Coordinates of C-alpha atoms and ligand atoms in Angstrom, one line a residue:
M158 CA 28.7 5.9 5.3
I159 CA 26.4 7.4 7.6
I160 CA 26.6 6.9 10.6
L161 CA 23.0 7.8 13.7
K162 CA 24.9 8.7 16.4
N163 CA 23.1 8.8 20.6
G164 CA 19.3 7.5 18.9
I165 CA 16.7 5.8 20.8
A166 CA 16.3 2.6 18.2
L167 CA 13.0 0.5 18.1
V168 CA 14.3 -2.7 17.6
H169 CA 12.7 -5.8 17.8
G170 CA 13.6 -9.0 19.5
A171 CA 12.3 -12.0 20.0
D172 CA 8.4 -12.4 19.6
D173 CA 8.7 -9.0 17.6
H174 CA 8.7 -7.1 21.0
I175 CA 10.1 -3.7 20.7
E176 CA 12.8 -2.7 22.7
A177 CA 13.9 1.0 22.7
R178 CA 17.3 1.1 23.0
R179 CA 20.0 4.3 22.9
T180 CA 22.0 3.1 19.8
D181 CA 24.8 4.7 17.3
I182 CA 24.3 3.1 14.1
L183 CA 26.8 2.5 11.2
I184 CA 25.2 2.3 7.6
S185 CA 27.7 1.2 5.1
G186 CA 26.1 1.5 1.6
S187 CA 22.5 0.0 1.5
K188 CA 23.0 -1.7 4.7
I189 CA 22.4 -1.2 8.6
S190 CA 26.5 -2.7 9.3
K191 CA 27.0 -1.7 12.6
L192 CA 24.3 -1.8 15.8
E193 CA 26.3 -0.2 18.7
A194 CA 27.2 2.0 21.3
D195 CA 29.4 5.0 20.6
I196 CA 30.9 4.2 16.6
S197 CA 33.5 6.0 15.4
G198 CA 33.5 5.9 11.3
P199 CA 36.2 7.4 8.9
A200 CA 36.6 11.1 8.3
D201 CA 34.3 11.4 6.3
A202 CA 31.6 9.4 6.6
E203 CA 28.4 11.3 7.2
V204 CA 27.3 12.2 11.2
I205 CA 23.2 12.7 12.1
D206 CA 23.1 13.3 15.7
C207 CA 20.1 11.9 16.7
T208 CA 19.8 12.8 20.5
D209 CA 16.0 13.5 21.0
K210 CA 15.3 11.7 17.6
I211 CA 13.4 8.6 17.5
I212 CA 14.4 6.0 15.4
S213 CA 12.2 3.5 13.6
P214 CA 12.2 0.8 10.9
G215 CA 10.8 2.1 7.9
F216 CA 7.5 1.6 7.3
I217 CA 5.8 -1.2 4.8
D218 CA 2.8 0.2 2.9
T219 CA 1.7 -3.5 1.0
H220 CA -1.1 -2.1 -0.8
H221 CA -1.0 1.0 -2.7
H222 CA -2.8 2.5 -5.9
V223 CA 0.3 4.7 -6.2
W224 CA -1.0 6.5 -9.6
Q225 CA -4.4 7.9 -8.6
T226 CA -2.8 11.7 -7.1
L227 CA -4.6 13.3 -9.6
L228 CA -7.5 12.1 -8.5
K229 CA -7.1 13.7 -4.9
G230 CA -9.5 14.7 -2.9
R231 CA -12.6 12.9 -5.3
H232 CA -13.8 10.3 -3.0
A233 CA -14.0 11.7 0.4
N234 CA -18.7 11.0 0.9
Q235 CA -18.3 8.3 -1.9
T236 CA -19.3 4.3 -1.4
L237 CA -17.3 1.8 -3.0
L238 CA -19.4 1.6 -6.0
Q239 CA -19.5 5.2 -6.2
Y240 CA -16.1 5.5 -6.3
L241 CA -14.9 3.1 -8.6
P242 CA -16.2 4.5 -12.1
E243 CA -14.6 8.4 -10.5
G244 CA -11.1 6.7 -9.0
N245 CA -10.8 3.8 -11.4
F246 CA -12.1 3.8 -14.4
T247 CA -11.1 7.8 -15.2
S248 CA -7.7 6.0 -15.8
S249 CA -8.2 6.0 -19.6
F250 CA -8.2 10.0 -19.4
Y251 CA -4.4 9.3 -17.9
S252 CA -1.5 9.8 -21.1
A253 CA 1.9 8.7 -19.9
E254 CA 2.8 11.5 -19.0
D255 CA 0.3 11.7 -16.7
T256 CA 1.1 8.3 -15.6
F257 CA 4.6 9.4 -14.5
W258 CA 3.4 12.8 -12.0
G259 CA 1.0 10.6 -10.6
Q260 CA 3.2 8.2 -9.3
L261 CA 5.7 10.5 -9.1
S262 CA 4.4 12.2 -6.5
G263 CA 2.5 9.3 -5.3
C264 CA 6.0 8.0 -4.0
L265 CA 7.3 11.2 -2.8
E266 CA 4.2 11.4 -0.8
M267 CA 4.7 7.6 0.9
V268 CA 8.3 9.1 1.5
E269 CA 7.1 12.0 2.7
C270 CA 5.2 9.7 5.8
G271 CA 8.1 8.3 5.8
T272 CA 7.5 4.7 4.1
T273 CA 9.9 3.3 2.9
S274 CA 8.4 0.3 0.9
V275 CA 5.2 -0.5 -0.8
S276 CA 3.3 -3.1 -2.8
D277 CA 1.9 -1.0 -5.5
F278 CA -1.1 -2.1 -7.6
A279 CA -0.2 -0.8 -10.8
H280 CA -4.2 -1.3 -12.4
I281 CA -3.3 1.9 -15.0
N282 CA -2.5 -0.9 -17.7
Y283 CA -3.3 1.4 -20.9
S284 CA -0.1 0.6 -22.8
P285 CA 3.4 -0.5 -22.1
E286 CA 4.5 3.2 -22.1
H287 CA 1.8 3.5 -18.8
N288 CA 3.8 0.7 -17.2
D289 CA 7.4 2.1 -18.3
Q290 CA 6.2 5.7 -16.3
V291 CA 4.8 4.4 -13.9
I292 CA 8.2 2.1 -12.9
A293 CA 10.9 4.8 -14.0
A294 CA 8.5 7.0 -11.6
T295 CA 9.1 4.5 -8.8
A296 CA 12.3 4.3 -9.6
S297 CA 13.2 8.2 -9.5
S298 CA 11.3 8.9 -6.3
G299 CA 13.4 5.9 -4.3
I300 CA 11.2 3.9 -2.8
R301 CA 11.7 0.3 -2.3
S302 CA 8.5 -1.4 -4.5
I303 CA 6.9 -3.6 -5.9
F304 CA 5.4 -2.7 -9.0
C305 CA 2.4 -5.0 -8.9
Y306 CA 1.5 -5.7 -13.2
C307 CA -2.1 -5.2 -13.4
P308 CA -4.1 -6.7 -16.8
T309 CA -7.8 -4.8 -15.2
P310 CA -10.5 -4.4 -16.9
L311 CA -10.4 -1.0 -18.5
A312 CA -13.0 1.9 -19.6
K313 CA -13.8 0.7 -23.3
S314 CA -15.5 4.2 -23.8
W315 CA -17.5 6.5 -22.2
S316 CA -20.9 7.4 -24.3
P317 CA -22.3 5.3 -22.9
F318 CA -19.8 3.6 -20.6
T319 CA -18.7 0.5 -21.4
M320 CA -16.0 -1.8 -20.8
E321 CA -13.1 -3.7 -21.9
M322 CA -13.9 -6.9 -20.2
N323 CA -11.2 -9.6 -21.5
A324 CA -8.1 -8.2 -19.1
L325 CA -5.8 -10.4 -20.3
G326 CA -6.2 -9.5 -23.9
G327 CA -4.0 -6.8 -26.4
H328 CA -0.8 -5.9 -25.2
V329 CA -1.5 -7.0 -22.1
L330 CA 0.3 -10.6 -21.4
P331 CA 3.4 -9.6 -23.9
T332 CA 3.5 -6.0 -22.3
F333 CA 4.2 -8.9 -18.6
D334 CA 6.3 -10.7 -20.7
A335 CA 8.7 -7.9 -20.9
L336 CA 8.2 -6.9 -17.8
A337 CA 9.8 -9.8 -16.6
A338 CA 12.6 -10.3 -18.7
Q339 CA 13.4 -6.6 -17.4
A340 CA 13.1 -6.6 -13.8
P341 CA 14.3 -5.9 -11.3
W342 CA 15.0 -2.5 -11.8
A343 CA 16.8 0.7 -9.3
D344 CA 18.9 -1.8 -8.2
G345 CA 16.5 -4.1 -7.2
R346 CA 15.4 -1.8 -5.0
I347 CA 12.0 -2.5 -7.6
T348 CA 10.9 -6.0 -8.8
L349 CA 8.1 -7.5 -10.5
G350 CA 4.5 -8.4 -8.5
F351 CA 1.3 -9.7 -10.4
A352 CA -2.1 -8.0 -10.0
F353 CA -5.4 -9.6 -11.3
D354 CA -9.0 -9.8 -9.8
A355 CA -10.0 -11.9 -12.1
F356 CA -8.4 -14.9 -10.6
H357 CA -11.1 -16.8 -9.7
L358 CA -13.7 -16.5 -13.2
L359 CA -11.2 -17.3 -15.4
P360 CA -11.8 -21.2 -17.2
K361 CA -9.3 -23.6 -15.5
P362 CA -7.0 -24.0 -18.0
Y363 CA -7.0 -20.4 -18.4
L364 CA -6.2 -20.2 -14.9
D365 CA -3.4 -22.5 -14.9
A366 CA -1.8 -21.1 -18.0
L367 CA -2.0 -18.1 -16.7
M368 CA 0.2 -19.5 -12.9
D369 CA 2.5 -21.3 -15.3
R370 CA 3.4 -18.3 -16.3
L371 CA 3.5 -16.4 -12.6
K372 CA 5.6 -19.3 -11.5
Q373 CA 8.4 -19.2 -14.9
H374 CA 8.5 -15.5 -13.6
A375 CA 9.4 -16.0 -10.5
I376 CA 6.4 -14.0 -9.5
E377 CA 6.9 -14.1 -5.2
V378 CA 4.2 -12.2 -4.4
I379 CA 0.4 -11.9 -6.0
T380 CA -2.6 -9.5 -5.3
F381 CA -6.5 -9.6 -5.6
H382 CA -8.8 -7.7 -4.3
Y383 CA -11.2 -9.2 -2.0
S384 CA -13.5 -7.3 0.2
H385 CA -16.6 -10.6 1.6
I386 CA -19.6 -7.8 0.3
P387 CA -23.1 -8.5 -0.4
A388 CA -23.2 -7.0 -2.9
Q389 CA -20.3 -8.3 -4.9
A390 CA -18.5 -11.6 -3.8
P391 CA -21.7 -13.0 -1.6
Q392 CA -19.3 -16.5 -2.2
S393 CA -15.5 -16.4 -0.8
I394 CA -13.2 -15.9 -3.4
A395 CA -10.6 -16.8 -1.3
A396 CA -12.1 -20.7 -0.4
K397 CA -12.9 -20.0 -4.3
L398 CA -8.7 -20.8 -5.3
N399 CA -8.5 -23.4 -2.7
E400 CA -10.9 -25.1 -4.4
L401 CA -9.4 -24.2 -7.9
G402 CA -5.9 -25.5 -6.0
V403 CA -4.0 -22.4 -6.3
L404 CA -4.2 -20.4 -3.5
D405 CA -1.0 -20.5 -1.4
E406 CA 1.5 -17.7 0.3
R407 CA 2.7 -16.3 -2.6
F408 CA -0.8 -14.9 -2.3
L409 CA -1.0 -11.3 -0.3
V410 CA -5.5 -10.3 0.0
A411 CA -6.2 -6.4 0.1
H412 CA -8.2 -5.8 2.1
G413 CA -9.4 -9.7 3.2
S414 CA -12.5 -8.2 5.5
N415 CA -15.8 -9.1 6.2
P416 CA -13.7 -12.7 6.6
T417 CA -15.7 -16.4 7.1
Q418 CA -14.6 -18.3 9.9
E419 CA -13.4 -20.5 6.6
D420 CA -11.5 -17.2 4.8
A421 CA -9.4 -17.0 8.3
H422 CA -9.0 -20.3 8.4
L423 CA -6.9 -20.0 4.9
Y424 CA -5.2 -17.2 5.6
C425 CA -3.6 -19.0 8.5
R426 CA -2.9 -22.8 7.3
L427 CA -1.8 -21.6 3.7
G428 CA 0.1 -19.2 4.8
V429 CA -2.0 -16.0 2.6
H430 CA -1.3 -12.5 3.8
V431 CA -3.7 -10.1 4.5
S432 CA -3.7 -6.0 3.9
S433 CA -5.9 -3.9 5.5
T434 CA -6.7 -0.5 4.4
P435 CA -8.6 0.9 7.4
S436 CA -9.5 4.2 6.4
T437 CA -11.2 3.2 3.2
E438 CA -12.9 -0.2 4.6
L439 CA -14.4 2.0 7.5
Q440 CA -15.2 4.2 4.9
M441 CA -17.2 2.2 2.3
G442 CA -18.5 -0.5 4.7
M443 CA -16.6 -3.0 4.3
G444 CA -16.2 -5.0 8.0
V445 CA -15.0 -3.8 11.3
P446 CA -12.8 -4.5 13.0
V447 CA -10.5 -4.8 10.1
V448 CA -9.2 -8.4 9.5
A449 CA -5.5 -6.5 10.8
F450 CA -7.5 -7.0 14.2
R451 CA -9.4 -9.6 13.7
D452 CA -7.9 -12.4 16.8
D453 CA -11.6 -14.0 17.5
L454 CA -11.5 -16.4 14.2
G455 CA -7.7 -17.2 15.0
K456 CA -5.5 -16.4 17.3
D457 CA -2.6 -16.3 14.8
L458 CA -4.4 -14.4 12.0
P459 CA -3.0 -10.9 13.1
E460 CA 0.3 -12.0 12.1
N461 CA -0.5 -12.9 9.0
C462 CA -1.5 -9.1 8.6
S463 CA -0.2 -5.7 7.2
L464 CA -1.5 -2.2 6.1
G465 CA -1.9 -0.4 3.7
V466 CA -3.0 2.6 2.3
D467 CA -5.1 1.3 -0.8
C468 CA -6.1 5.0 -2.4
H469 CA -4.0 8.3 -1.5
S470 CA -6.7 9.7 -3.6
A471 CA -9.4 9.1 -0.2
T472 CA -7.2 9.6 2.3
S473 CA -3.4 10.3 3.8
A474 CA -0.5 8.0 2.9
Y475 CA 0.7 8.7 6.7
I476 CA 0.4 4.4 7.5
P477 CA 0.5 5.2 11.1
Y478 CA -2.6 7.2 11.0
E479 CA -3.9 3.8 9.0
A480 CA -2.3 1.7 12.1
R481 CA -4.3 3.8 14.8
L482 CA -7.1 3.9 12.9
G483 CA -7.3 -0.1 12.5
L484 CA -6.2 -0.2 16.5
Q485 CA -9.0 2.1 17.7
S486 CA -12.1 1.1 15.8
A487 CA -11.3 -2.3 16.7
R488 CA -10.8 -0.9 20.4
A489 CA -13.7 0.6 19.6
V490 CA -16.3 -2.3 18.1
Y491 CA -14.5 -4.8 21.4
G492 CA -16.0 -2.4 24.1
E493 CA -19.1 -1.8 22.6
K494 CA -20.4 -5.5 23.2
F495 CA -19.5 -5.0 26.8
L496 CA -21.4 -2.0 26.9
Q497 CA -24.3 -3.1 25.4
Q498 CA -24.7 -5.8 28.6
G499 CA -24.1 -3.2 30.8
K500 CA -20.6 -3.7 31.5
Q501 CA -17.1 -2.2 30.9
P502 CA -14.2 -4.4 29.5
S503 CA -11.4 -4.7 32.2
S504 CA -8.2 -4.0 29.9
V505 CA -7.8 -2.6 26.6
K506 CA -8.2 -4.5 23.5
Y507 CA -4.5 -4.8 21.2
T508 CA -1.9 -2.7 22.0
V509 CA 0.0 0.3 20.3
E510 CA 3.0 -2.6 19.8
E511 CA 1.0 -4.8 17.5
A512 CA -0.2 -1.8 15.3
F513 CA 3.5 -0.8 14.9
N514 CA 3.9 -4.4 14.1
L515 CA 1.8 -4.5 11.7
A516 CA 3.4 -1.1 10.0
T517 CA 6.5 -2.6 10.0
I518 CA 8.0 -6.4 10.3
R519 CA 4.5 -7.8 9.7
G520 CA 4.4 -5.8 6.6
A521 CA 7.9 -7.0 5.3
R522 CA 7.1 -10.4 5.8
A523 CA 3.4 -9.9 3.9
A524 CA 5.4 -8.2 1.2
K525 CA 8.1 -11.2 1.4
M526 CA 10.9 -8.6 2.4
G527 CA 11.3 -10.2 5.9
D528 CA 14.8 -11.0 5.4
K529 CA 15.4 -7.1 3.6
T530 CA 13.1 -4.5 6.1
G531 CA 11.2 -4.2 8.1
S532 CA 13.5 -3.9 11.3
I533 CA 16.4 -2.5 12.7
V534 CA 19.0 -5.4 12.3
E535 CA 22.4 -4.8 11.3
G536 CA 22.7 -7.1 7.5
K537 CA 19.0 -5.6 6.6
C538 CA 18.3 -2.8 4.1
A539 CA 18.9 0.7 5.9
D540 CA 15.2 1.4 4.8
L541 CA 14.6 4.0 8.3
V542 CA 12.5 7.0 9.3
I543 CA 13.8 9.6 12.1
F544 CA 11.3 10.9 14.3
S545 CA 11.5 14.1 16.1
A546 CA 11.2 13.3 20.2
T547 CA 10.8 16.9 20.8
S548 CA 8.4 18.4 18.7
P549 CA 5.2 19.8 19.8
C550 CA 3.1 16.3 19.2
M551 CA 5.3 14.2 20.3
L552 CA 6.7 15.9 23.4
A553 CA 6.8 13.7 26.2
A554 CA 5.3 10.3 24.9
A555 CA 8.0 10.1 23.1
Q556 CA 9.9 10.3 26.0
Q557 CA 7.4 8.2 28.0
D558 CA 6.7 5.1 25.4
P559 CA 8.0 5.4 21.9
V560 CA 5.8 3.4 19.9
A561 CA 3.1 5.2 21.5
A562 CA 4.4 8.0 20.6
V563 CA 5.1 7.0 17.1
I564 CA 1.6 5.4 17.0
L565 CA -0.8 8.0 18.8
H566 CA 0.3 11.3 18.5
S567 CA 3.5 11.9 15.0
S568 CA 2.3 13.0 12.3
P569 CA 4.1 13.4 8.6
S570 CA 5.4 16.7 10.0
D571 CA 7.1 14.9 13.0
V572 CA 9.1 12.3 10.4
E573 CA 12.3 14.6 9.5
T574 CA 14.1 12.4 7.8
V575 CA 13.7 9.5 6.1
I576 CA 16.7 6.9 4.7
I577 CA 15.7 4.2 2.0
D578 CA 18.1 1.9 0.7
G579 CA 21.4 4.1 2.5
V580 CA 20.0 6.9 0.5
M581 CA 18.6 9.9 2.4
R582 CA 15.5 10.8 0.5
K583 CA 14.1 13.1 3.0
K584 CA 16.4 15.4 5.7
G585 CA 16.1 18.2 7.8
G586 CA 12.3 17.6 6.9
K587 CA 12.1 18.0 3.7
L588 CA 12.4 15.5 0.3
V589 CA 15.3 15.6 -1.2
N590 CA 15.9 16.1 -5.1
V591 CA 14.8 13.4 -7.0
A592 CA 17.6 12.6 -10.1
V593 CA 15.6 11.7 -13.1
D594 CA 15.1 7.5 -13.6
E595 CA 16.3 7.5 -17.4
K596 CA 13.3 6.0 -18.4
A597 CA 12.2 9.5 -17.9
K598 CA 13.6 12.0 -18.9
A599 CA 12.1 13.1 -22.0
T600 CA 8.6 13.5 -19.8
A601 CA 10.7 15.1 -17.1
G602 CA 12.2 17.5 -18.9
R603 CA 15.7 17.6 -16.8
S604 CA 17.5 15.4 -15.2
S605 CA 16.5 16.6 -11.2
L606 CA 13.2 17.5 -10.3
K607 CA 12.9 19.5 -7.3
W608 CA 9.4 18.8 -4.8
D609 CA 8.3 22.6 -6.6
D610 CA 8.8 20.7 -10.0
V611 CA 6.8 17.9 -9.1
A612 CA 3.5 19.8 -7.7
Q613 CA 3.8 22.1 -10.4
Q614 CA 3.1 19.6 -13.1
V615 CA 0.4 17.8 -10.7
L616 CA -1.3 21.4 -10.3
R617 CA -2.0 21.6 -14.2
R618 CA -2.6 17.9 -15.3
R619 CA -5.2 17.1 -12.8
V620 CA -7.2 20.7 -13.8
T621 CA -6.7 19.0 -17.8
L622 CA -8.3 15.4 -15.9
G623 CA -10.6 17.5 -14.3
E624 CA -12.6 19.2 -17.5
R625 CA -11.9 15.2 -19.1
I626 CA -14.2 13.9 -15.9
R627 CA -16.5 16.9 -15.9
G628 CA -17.6 15.8 -19.5
V629 CA -18.7 12.2 -18.6
D630 CA -21.5 10.8 -16.5
L631 CA -20.3 8.8 -13.7
K632 CA -23.6 8.0 -12.6
D633 CA -24.7 6.7 -16.0
A634 CA -21.6 4.7 -15.2
E635 CA -21.9 3.4 -12.2
Q636 CA -24.7 2.4 -12.7
R637 CA -23.7 0.1 -15.9
M638 CA -21.0 -1.1 -14.2
M639 CA -22.9 -2.9 -11.7
D640 CA -24.8 -4.2 -14.5
A641 CA -22.2 -5.7 -16.4
W642 CA -20.5 -6.8 -13.5
H643 CA -24.2 -8.7 -11.6
I644 CA -23.8 -6.7 -8.6
D645 CA -27.0 -7.9 -6.9
K646 CA -28.8 -3.7 -6.6
Q647 CA -31.6 -5.8 -4.0
A648 CA -28.5 -5.3 -1.2
I649 CA -27.7 -2.0 -2.0
V650 CA -30.4 -0.2 0.4
D651 CA -30.7 3.8 1.7
H652 CA -31.9 2.6 5.2
L653 CA -31.7 -0.7 7.2
Ligands
LIG43 ZN1 -7.2 -1.5 -3.6

């Protein structure tokens, strides 16, 4: 048992309104079992003094390619089409062991940042072993995850660059069936989802057969990338899937950016969720404001939305940064319209509470985990983040408005303790050592790892990966990829 004493807990009430409540929290096993002032537990309970601390629900990241760690720093000045060969297709150079270390490091980066649940779009499907290592690394880290198994076009050769266009061939569907027979993993912390970007391209009989398979395997989260970008998706993919009769509340759209009015109506009417990823969407020109801050297309649209990091290879994994960027960019766009007409808005658009909800309870609902996590309620899983309220960044803001402090003032260094499923994964500002999952013991070479062990592996492996990437022509790969995908090159221009 763990007792969190005398903290300020951010508790969701009616209409998702946040109450900052001074309370004790009793954690029994994996669950929040009591929320009350002055809880005294058994003598062997671990008591954490939370005086001058803020206790937040753990953050929910609904779209992330967690394997990408070895590529961090490569995409700072890239467009989406420049990113795809270097950020996606170089996965062909990852061994199954590289995948384990990249995934474990990515998971621990999230834990460091207070993310307790992730929807992992795992598009590194080179072999059954690659998938096994992703799952084993995720299990080792302690994070809660939907492992979204991903049939995806993979690099077949680099000289010249060609892709294996049949994403569903070879081992892919048998491996999916085998994983469905194993799931869930890690005492239920890791469940199986499905990620696939080509539903709309499948002939109807193949699509129907795939949807039957997802139903048989009781898949609750189905995710795909869709941005309404002229060069790539001139037609609405969401509308097409609806025409084909497959779009429903299981779907979680990554980005959904620059939506048509029809897209927005579909998301609201069918209960389809969206993961906005402000950093990558703003960098790569996918549309602003991000959908999570588009109440102009439907008052209820933001309620179906959530936040994701997308690529920690390109940006930080800290969900409050994404909330901050989405919120402030939406406010900027709103204010700009007034400015262009020589006016000023009488009030600020959107609130920090709305941003906080996207990062927590709405994220949990989008990931079909709303009954399990995303808020501090008796009976839910103990997925909690404890912030310092007296650090140089948080001081005064935390006492005035703790939600504003988390969204606008905090950084990962203010996250002192992270508890997932009742287990402390970050303590006193430091990641706790991880117990290596059985399936990765041969890869890890030991049964317990400290952060520095992981860091040393990543440092070594990114150099080897970098040497392989230096040997290929990424510019040529970009052109050939655009040809293979029939990208409209006329729509890509140097300037307006
Ligand atoms: Zn993505």
